[in-house]
Short mmCIF file of C-alpha atoms in Angstrom, two decimals:
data_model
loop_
_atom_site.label_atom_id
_atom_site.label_comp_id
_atom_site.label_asym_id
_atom_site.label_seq_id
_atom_site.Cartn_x
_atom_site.Cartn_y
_atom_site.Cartn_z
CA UNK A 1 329.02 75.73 -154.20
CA UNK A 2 326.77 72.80 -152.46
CA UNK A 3 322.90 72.76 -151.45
CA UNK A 4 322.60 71.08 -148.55
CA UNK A 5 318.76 69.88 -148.84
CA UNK A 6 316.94 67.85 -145.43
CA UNK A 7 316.25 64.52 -146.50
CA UNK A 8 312.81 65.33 -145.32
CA UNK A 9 312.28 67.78 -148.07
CA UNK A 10 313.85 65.89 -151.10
CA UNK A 11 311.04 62.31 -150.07
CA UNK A 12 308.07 64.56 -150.58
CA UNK A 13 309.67 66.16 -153.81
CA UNK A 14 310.29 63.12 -155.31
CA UNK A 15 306.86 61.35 -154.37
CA UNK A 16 305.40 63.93 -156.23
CA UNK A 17 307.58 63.48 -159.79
CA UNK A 18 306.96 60.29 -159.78
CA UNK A 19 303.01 60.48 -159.14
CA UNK A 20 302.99 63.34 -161.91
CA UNK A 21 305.30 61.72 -164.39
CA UNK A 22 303.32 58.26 -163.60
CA UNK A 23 299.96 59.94 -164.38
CA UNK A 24 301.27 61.76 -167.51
CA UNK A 25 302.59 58.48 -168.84
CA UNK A 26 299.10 56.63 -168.18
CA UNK A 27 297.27 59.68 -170.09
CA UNK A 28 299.81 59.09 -173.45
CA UNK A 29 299.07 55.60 -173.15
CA UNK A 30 295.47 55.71 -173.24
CA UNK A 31 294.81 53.97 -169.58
CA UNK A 32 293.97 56.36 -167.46
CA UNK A 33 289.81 56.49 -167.26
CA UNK A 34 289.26 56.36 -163.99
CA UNK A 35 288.05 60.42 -164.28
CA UNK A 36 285.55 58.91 -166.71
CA UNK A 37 281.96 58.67 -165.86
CA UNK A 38 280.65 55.10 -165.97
CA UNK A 39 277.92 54.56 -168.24
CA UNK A 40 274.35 55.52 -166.59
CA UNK A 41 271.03 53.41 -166.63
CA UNK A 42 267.58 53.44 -165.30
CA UNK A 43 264.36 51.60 -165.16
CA UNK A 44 261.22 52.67 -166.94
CA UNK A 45 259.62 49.15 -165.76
CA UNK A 46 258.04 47.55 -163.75
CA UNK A 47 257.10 50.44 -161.44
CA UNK A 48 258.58 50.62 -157.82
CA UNK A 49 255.99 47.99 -155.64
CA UNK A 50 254.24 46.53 -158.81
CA UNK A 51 252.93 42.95 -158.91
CA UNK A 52 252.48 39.81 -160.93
CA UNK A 53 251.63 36.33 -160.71
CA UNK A 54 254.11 33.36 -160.51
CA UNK A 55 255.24 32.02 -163.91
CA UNK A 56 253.72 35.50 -165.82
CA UNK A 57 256.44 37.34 -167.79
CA UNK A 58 256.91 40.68 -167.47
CA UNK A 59 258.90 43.57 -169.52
CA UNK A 60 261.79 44.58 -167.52
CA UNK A 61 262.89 48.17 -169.30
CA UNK A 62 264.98 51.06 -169.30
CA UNK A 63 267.68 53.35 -171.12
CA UNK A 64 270.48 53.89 -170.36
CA UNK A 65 274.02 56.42 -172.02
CA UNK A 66 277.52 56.47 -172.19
CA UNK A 67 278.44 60.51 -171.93
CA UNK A 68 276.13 62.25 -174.37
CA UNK A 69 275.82 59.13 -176.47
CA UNK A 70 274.72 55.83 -176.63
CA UNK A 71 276.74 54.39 -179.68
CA UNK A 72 279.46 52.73 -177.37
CA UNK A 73 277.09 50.27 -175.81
CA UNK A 74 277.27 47.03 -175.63
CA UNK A 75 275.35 45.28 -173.21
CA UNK A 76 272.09 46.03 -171.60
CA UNK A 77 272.16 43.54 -168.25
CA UNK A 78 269.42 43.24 -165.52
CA UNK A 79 269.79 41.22 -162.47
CA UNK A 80 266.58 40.61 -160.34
CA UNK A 81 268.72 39.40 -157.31
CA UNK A 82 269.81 43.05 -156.42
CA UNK A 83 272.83 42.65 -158.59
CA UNK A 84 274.20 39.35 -157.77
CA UNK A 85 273.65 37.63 -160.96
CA UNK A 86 272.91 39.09 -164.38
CA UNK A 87 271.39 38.49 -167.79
CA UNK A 88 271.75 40.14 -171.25
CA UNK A 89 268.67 42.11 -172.33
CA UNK A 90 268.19 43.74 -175.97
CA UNK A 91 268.31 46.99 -177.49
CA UNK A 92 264.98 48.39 -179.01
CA UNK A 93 265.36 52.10 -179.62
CA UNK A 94 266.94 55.46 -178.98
CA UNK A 95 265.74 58.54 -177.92
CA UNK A 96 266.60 61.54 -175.97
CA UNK A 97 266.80 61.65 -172.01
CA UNK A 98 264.23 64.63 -171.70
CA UNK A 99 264.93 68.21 -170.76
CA UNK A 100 267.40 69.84 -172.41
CA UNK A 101 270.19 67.84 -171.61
CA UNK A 102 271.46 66.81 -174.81
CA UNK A 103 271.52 63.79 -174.11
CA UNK A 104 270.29 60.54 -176.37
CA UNK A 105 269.70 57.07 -174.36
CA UNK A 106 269.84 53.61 -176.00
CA UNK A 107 266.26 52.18 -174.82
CA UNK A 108 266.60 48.15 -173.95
CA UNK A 109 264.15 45.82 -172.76
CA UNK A 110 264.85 42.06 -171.37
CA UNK A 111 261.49 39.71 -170.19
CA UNK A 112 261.60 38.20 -166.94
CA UNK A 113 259.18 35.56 -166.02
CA UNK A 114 259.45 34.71 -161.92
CA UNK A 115 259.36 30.81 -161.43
CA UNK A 116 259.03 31.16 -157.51
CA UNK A 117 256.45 33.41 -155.10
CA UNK A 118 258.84 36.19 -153.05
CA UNK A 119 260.03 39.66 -153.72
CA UNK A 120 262.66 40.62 -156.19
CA UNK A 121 264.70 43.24 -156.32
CA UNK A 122 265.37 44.32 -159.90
CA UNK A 123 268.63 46.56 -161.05
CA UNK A 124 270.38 47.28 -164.40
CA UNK A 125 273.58 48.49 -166.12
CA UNK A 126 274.49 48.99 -169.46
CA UNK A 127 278.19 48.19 -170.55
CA UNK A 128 280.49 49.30 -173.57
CA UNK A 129 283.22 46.53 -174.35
CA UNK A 130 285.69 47.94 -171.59
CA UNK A 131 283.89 49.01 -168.98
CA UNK A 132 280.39 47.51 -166.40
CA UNK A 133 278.00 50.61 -165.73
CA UNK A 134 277.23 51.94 -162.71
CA UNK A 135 274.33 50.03 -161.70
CA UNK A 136 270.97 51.60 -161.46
CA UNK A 137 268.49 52.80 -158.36
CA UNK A 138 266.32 49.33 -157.90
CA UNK A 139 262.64 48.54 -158.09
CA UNK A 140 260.84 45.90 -156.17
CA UNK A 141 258.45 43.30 -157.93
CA UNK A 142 256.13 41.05 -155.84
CA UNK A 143 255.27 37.95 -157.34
CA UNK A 144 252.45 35.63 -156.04
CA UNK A 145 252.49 37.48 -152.75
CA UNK A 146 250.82 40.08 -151.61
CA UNK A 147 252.26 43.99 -152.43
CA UNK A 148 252.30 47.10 -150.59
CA UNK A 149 249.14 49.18 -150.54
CA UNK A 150 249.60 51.57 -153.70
CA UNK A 151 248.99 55.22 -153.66
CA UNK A 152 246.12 57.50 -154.83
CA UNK A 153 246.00 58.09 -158.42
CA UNK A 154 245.03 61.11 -159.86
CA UNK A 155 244.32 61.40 -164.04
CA UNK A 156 246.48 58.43 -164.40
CA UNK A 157 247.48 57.46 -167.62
CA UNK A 158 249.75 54.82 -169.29
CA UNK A 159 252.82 56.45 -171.32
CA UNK A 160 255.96 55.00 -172.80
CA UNK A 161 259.41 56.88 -174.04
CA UNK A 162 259.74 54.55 -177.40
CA UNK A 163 259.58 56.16 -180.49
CA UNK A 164 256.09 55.66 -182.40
CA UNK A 165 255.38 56.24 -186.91
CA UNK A 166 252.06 57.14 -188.29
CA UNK A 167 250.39 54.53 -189.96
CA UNK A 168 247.41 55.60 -192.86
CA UNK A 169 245.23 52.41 -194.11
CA UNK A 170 242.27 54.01 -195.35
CA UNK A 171 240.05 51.60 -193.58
CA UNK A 172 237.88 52.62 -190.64
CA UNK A 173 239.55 50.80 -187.50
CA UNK A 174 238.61 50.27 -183.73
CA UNK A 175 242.29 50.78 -181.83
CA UNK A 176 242.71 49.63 -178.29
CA UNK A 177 244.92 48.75 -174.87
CA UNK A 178 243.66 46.03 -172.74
CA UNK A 179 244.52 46.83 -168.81
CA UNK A 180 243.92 46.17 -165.66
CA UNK A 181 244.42 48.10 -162.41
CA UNK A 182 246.31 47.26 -159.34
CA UNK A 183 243.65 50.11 -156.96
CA UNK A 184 240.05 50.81 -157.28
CA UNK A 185 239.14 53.49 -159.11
CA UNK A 186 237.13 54.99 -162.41
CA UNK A 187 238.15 55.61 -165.95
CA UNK A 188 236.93 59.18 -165.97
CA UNK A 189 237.98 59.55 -170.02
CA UNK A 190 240.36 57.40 -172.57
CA UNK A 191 243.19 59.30 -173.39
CA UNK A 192 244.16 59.62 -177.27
CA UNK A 193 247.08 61.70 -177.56
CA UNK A 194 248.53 61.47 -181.30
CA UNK A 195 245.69 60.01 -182.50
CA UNK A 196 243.65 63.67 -181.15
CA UNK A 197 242.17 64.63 -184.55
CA UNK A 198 241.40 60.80 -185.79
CA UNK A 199 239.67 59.87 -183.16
CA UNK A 200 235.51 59.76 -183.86
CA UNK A 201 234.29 57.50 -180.53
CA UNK A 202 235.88 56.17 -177.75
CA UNK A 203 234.78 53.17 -175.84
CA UNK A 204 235.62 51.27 -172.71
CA UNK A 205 235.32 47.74 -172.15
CA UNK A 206 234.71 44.24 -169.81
CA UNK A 207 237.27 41.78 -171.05
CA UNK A 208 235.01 39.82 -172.37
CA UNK A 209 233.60 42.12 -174.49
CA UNK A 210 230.88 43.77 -172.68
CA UNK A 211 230.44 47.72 -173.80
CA UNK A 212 230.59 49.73 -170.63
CA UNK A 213 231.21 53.38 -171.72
CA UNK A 214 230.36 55.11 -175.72
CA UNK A 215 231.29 58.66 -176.74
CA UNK A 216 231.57 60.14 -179.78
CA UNK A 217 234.19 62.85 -180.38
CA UNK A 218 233.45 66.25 -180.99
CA UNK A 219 236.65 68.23 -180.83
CA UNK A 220 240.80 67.62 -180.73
CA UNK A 221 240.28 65.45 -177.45
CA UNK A 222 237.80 62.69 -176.06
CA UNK A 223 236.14 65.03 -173.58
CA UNK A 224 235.87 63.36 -169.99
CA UNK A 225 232.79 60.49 -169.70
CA UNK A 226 229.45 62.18 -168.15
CA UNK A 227 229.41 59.29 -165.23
CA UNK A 228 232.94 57.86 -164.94
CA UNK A 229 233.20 54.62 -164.70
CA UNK A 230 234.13 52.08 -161.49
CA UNK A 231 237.09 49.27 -162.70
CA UNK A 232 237.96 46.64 -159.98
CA UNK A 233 241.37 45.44 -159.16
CA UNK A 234 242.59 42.15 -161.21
CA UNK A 235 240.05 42.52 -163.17
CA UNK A 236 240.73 43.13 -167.30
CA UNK A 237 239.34 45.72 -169.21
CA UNK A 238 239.87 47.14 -172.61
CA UNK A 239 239.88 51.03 -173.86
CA UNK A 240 239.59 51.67 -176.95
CA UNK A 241 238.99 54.14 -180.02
CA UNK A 242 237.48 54.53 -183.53
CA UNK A 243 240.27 55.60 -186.37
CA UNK A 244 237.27 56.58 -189.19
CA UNK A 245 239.85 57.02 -191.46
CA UNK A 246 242.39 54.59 -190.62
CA UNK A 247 244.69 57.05 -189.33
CA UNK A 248 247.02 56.13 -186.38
CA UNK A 249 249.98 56.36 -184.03
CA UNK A 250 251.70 53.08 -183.34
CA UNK A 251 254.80 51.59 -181.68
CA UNK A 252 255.59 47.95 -182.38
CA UNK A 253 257.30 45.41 -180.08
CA UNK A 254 256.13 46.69 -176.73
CA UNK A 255 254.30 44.17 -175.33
CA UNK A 256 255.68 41.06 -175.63
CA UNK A 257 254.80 40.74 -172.22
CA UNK A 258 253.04 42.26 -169.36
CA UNK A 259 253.95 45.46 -168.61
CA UNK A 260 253.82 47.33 -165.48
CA UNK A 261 253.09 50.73 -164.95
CA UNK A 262 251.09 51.44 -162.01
CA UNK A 263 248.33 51.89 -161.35
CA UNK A 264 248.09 49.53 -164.87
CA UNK A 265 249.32 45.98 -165.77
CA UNK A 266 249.05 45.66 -169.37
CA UNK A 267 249.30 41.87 -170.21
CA UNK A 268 251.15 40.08 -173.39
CA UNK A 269 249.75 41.19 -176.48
CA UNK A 270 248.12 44.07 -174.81
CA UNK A 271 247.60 46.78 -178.50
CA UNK A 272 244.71 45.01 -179.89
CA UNK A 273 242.08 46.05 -182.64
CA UNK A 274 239.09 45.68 -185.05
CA UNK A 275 237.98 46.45 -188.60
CA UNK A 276 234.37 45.30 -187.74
CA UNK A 277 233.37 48.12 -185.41
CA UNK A 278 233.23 45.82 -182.63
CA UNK A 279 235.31 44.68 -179.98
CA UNK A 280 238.99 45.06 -180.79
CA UNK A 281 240.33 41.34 -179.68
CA UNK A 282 243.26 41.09 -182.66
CA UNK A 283 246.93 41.52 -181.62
CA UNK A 284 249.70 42.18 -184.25
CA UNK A 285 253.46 42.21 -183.71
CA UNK A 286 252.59 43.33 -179.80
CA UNK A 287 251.82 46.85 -181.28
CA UNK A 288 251.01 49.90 -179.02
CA UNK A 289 248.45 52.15 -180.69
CA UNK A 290 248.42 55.59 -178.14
CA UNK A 291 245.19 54.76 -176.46
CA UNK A 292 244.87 54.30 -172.88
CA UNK A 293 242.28 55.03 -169.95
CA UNK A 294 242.67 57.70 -167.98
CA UNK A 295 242.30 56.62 -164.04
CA UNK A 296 241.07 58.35 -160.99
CA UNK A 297 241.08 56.44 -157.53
#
């Protein structure tokens, strides 16, 4: 007995062997990835619209995860053309995404310091040795020119996703961030976090030294100032607070220059202390100590 079978029949039939056996033969052979999700990464800084001065180096940073994990990374590139060109950045920490998704992101940082006035448009990827990452949403950074109006700022405070130790010296210790702000506004209190049950006084201020705020601690948290205090755009300030036993939080490396975060710019060498009660004005291995002001426009 014969089957007589349309020719029209038997080309769509055999199309689909050969796809099927093609895409089984890929999957033995280890090839076929294209189902894979590229590796992810995102910018933690400079904020969306922030804004330096020509030749002043800022931190660009981010994090950034291949699946769940971050352990087949690579490379950590940022291009400040939008994507056209790129450069190599370098890995600082991990720590996990947020939420509960399970998942832990390699932290990376590069420093960029903008030769030329103009606006640049900053993206990243992360890469494993096979495969480019799919390249991240973009921020804008104005250099020398001016930057769009910024928006109202509400309890603003500075914050950072690396990972921080405890540090115990015995020795009583003034602890501070030097800042400035990119809107007008008041420090209404300085913000402490870990260091809530070391903290005996906090202080704010001038650059230059000038005390413009003192207030002792009473409880678990610097309670807000009585007047707050006016800051003025461009303008560098310091906030600051007393360690009486030497007891701290701290995250090294962070600040090897400025960072932005609006509303804040905190420049190079921005951690700084004091073990003579006075003005903290020392800098050590670009430390972050958990202290920052807390802003109201």
């Amino acid at each position: 007995m014969s089957w007589n079978v349309p020719q029209a029949r038997l080309r769509p039939l055999r199309h689909k062997v050969v796809v099927a056996a093609a895409a089984v033969l890929l999957s033995f052979s280890g090839t076929a990835h294209a189902a894979d999700p590229l590796p992810q990464s995102h910018l933690y800084t400079p904020s969306n619209g922030g804004h330096v001065e020509v030749g002043e180096s800022v931190v660009v940073s981010g994090g950034g995860y291949d699946g769940y994990r971050p352990d087949t990374l690579q490379d950590y590139q940022v291009s400040v053309d939008g994507g056209s060109t790129w450069s190599s950045g370098y890995r600082t920490a991990t720590a996990p995404l947020g939420g509960e998704t399970g998942v832990v992101q390699a932290l990376w940082s590069y420093v960029f310091t903008p030769q030329e006035a103009g606006v640049y448009t900053i993206v990243s990827r992360v890469n494993t040795d096979t495969r480019f990452g799919q390249v991240s949403a973009p921020r804008t950074l104005y250099v020398g020119v001016p930057a769009p109006a910024p928006g109202v700022c509400y309890q603003c405070s500075f914050y950072t996703y690396s990972p921080s130790y405890d540090e115990a010296e015995g020795l009583r210790v003034e602890l501070g961030l030097r800042f400035r702000v990119d809107l007008p506004g008041s420090v209404t209190r300085i913000v402490t976090s870990w260091n809530s049950n070391e903290a005996s006084r906090v202080r704010l201020w001038t650059g230059d030294g000038t005390l413009l705020a003192d207030q002792y601690v009473y409880g678990a948290y610097a309670a807000p100032f009585a007047t707050p205090v006016p800051v003025v755009p461009g303008q560098e300030y310091v906030a600051s607070f007393t360690s009486h036993r030497g007891h701290y939080r701290i995250t090294e490396n962070l600040f090897p220059a400025a960072v932005v975060q609006a509303p804040f710019v905190l420049p190079a060498h921005a951690g700084v202390y004091s073990y003579d009660d006075g003005f903290p004005s020392q800098s050590w291995n670009d430390s972050h100590y958990w202290v920052s002001p807390e802003l109201q426009s």
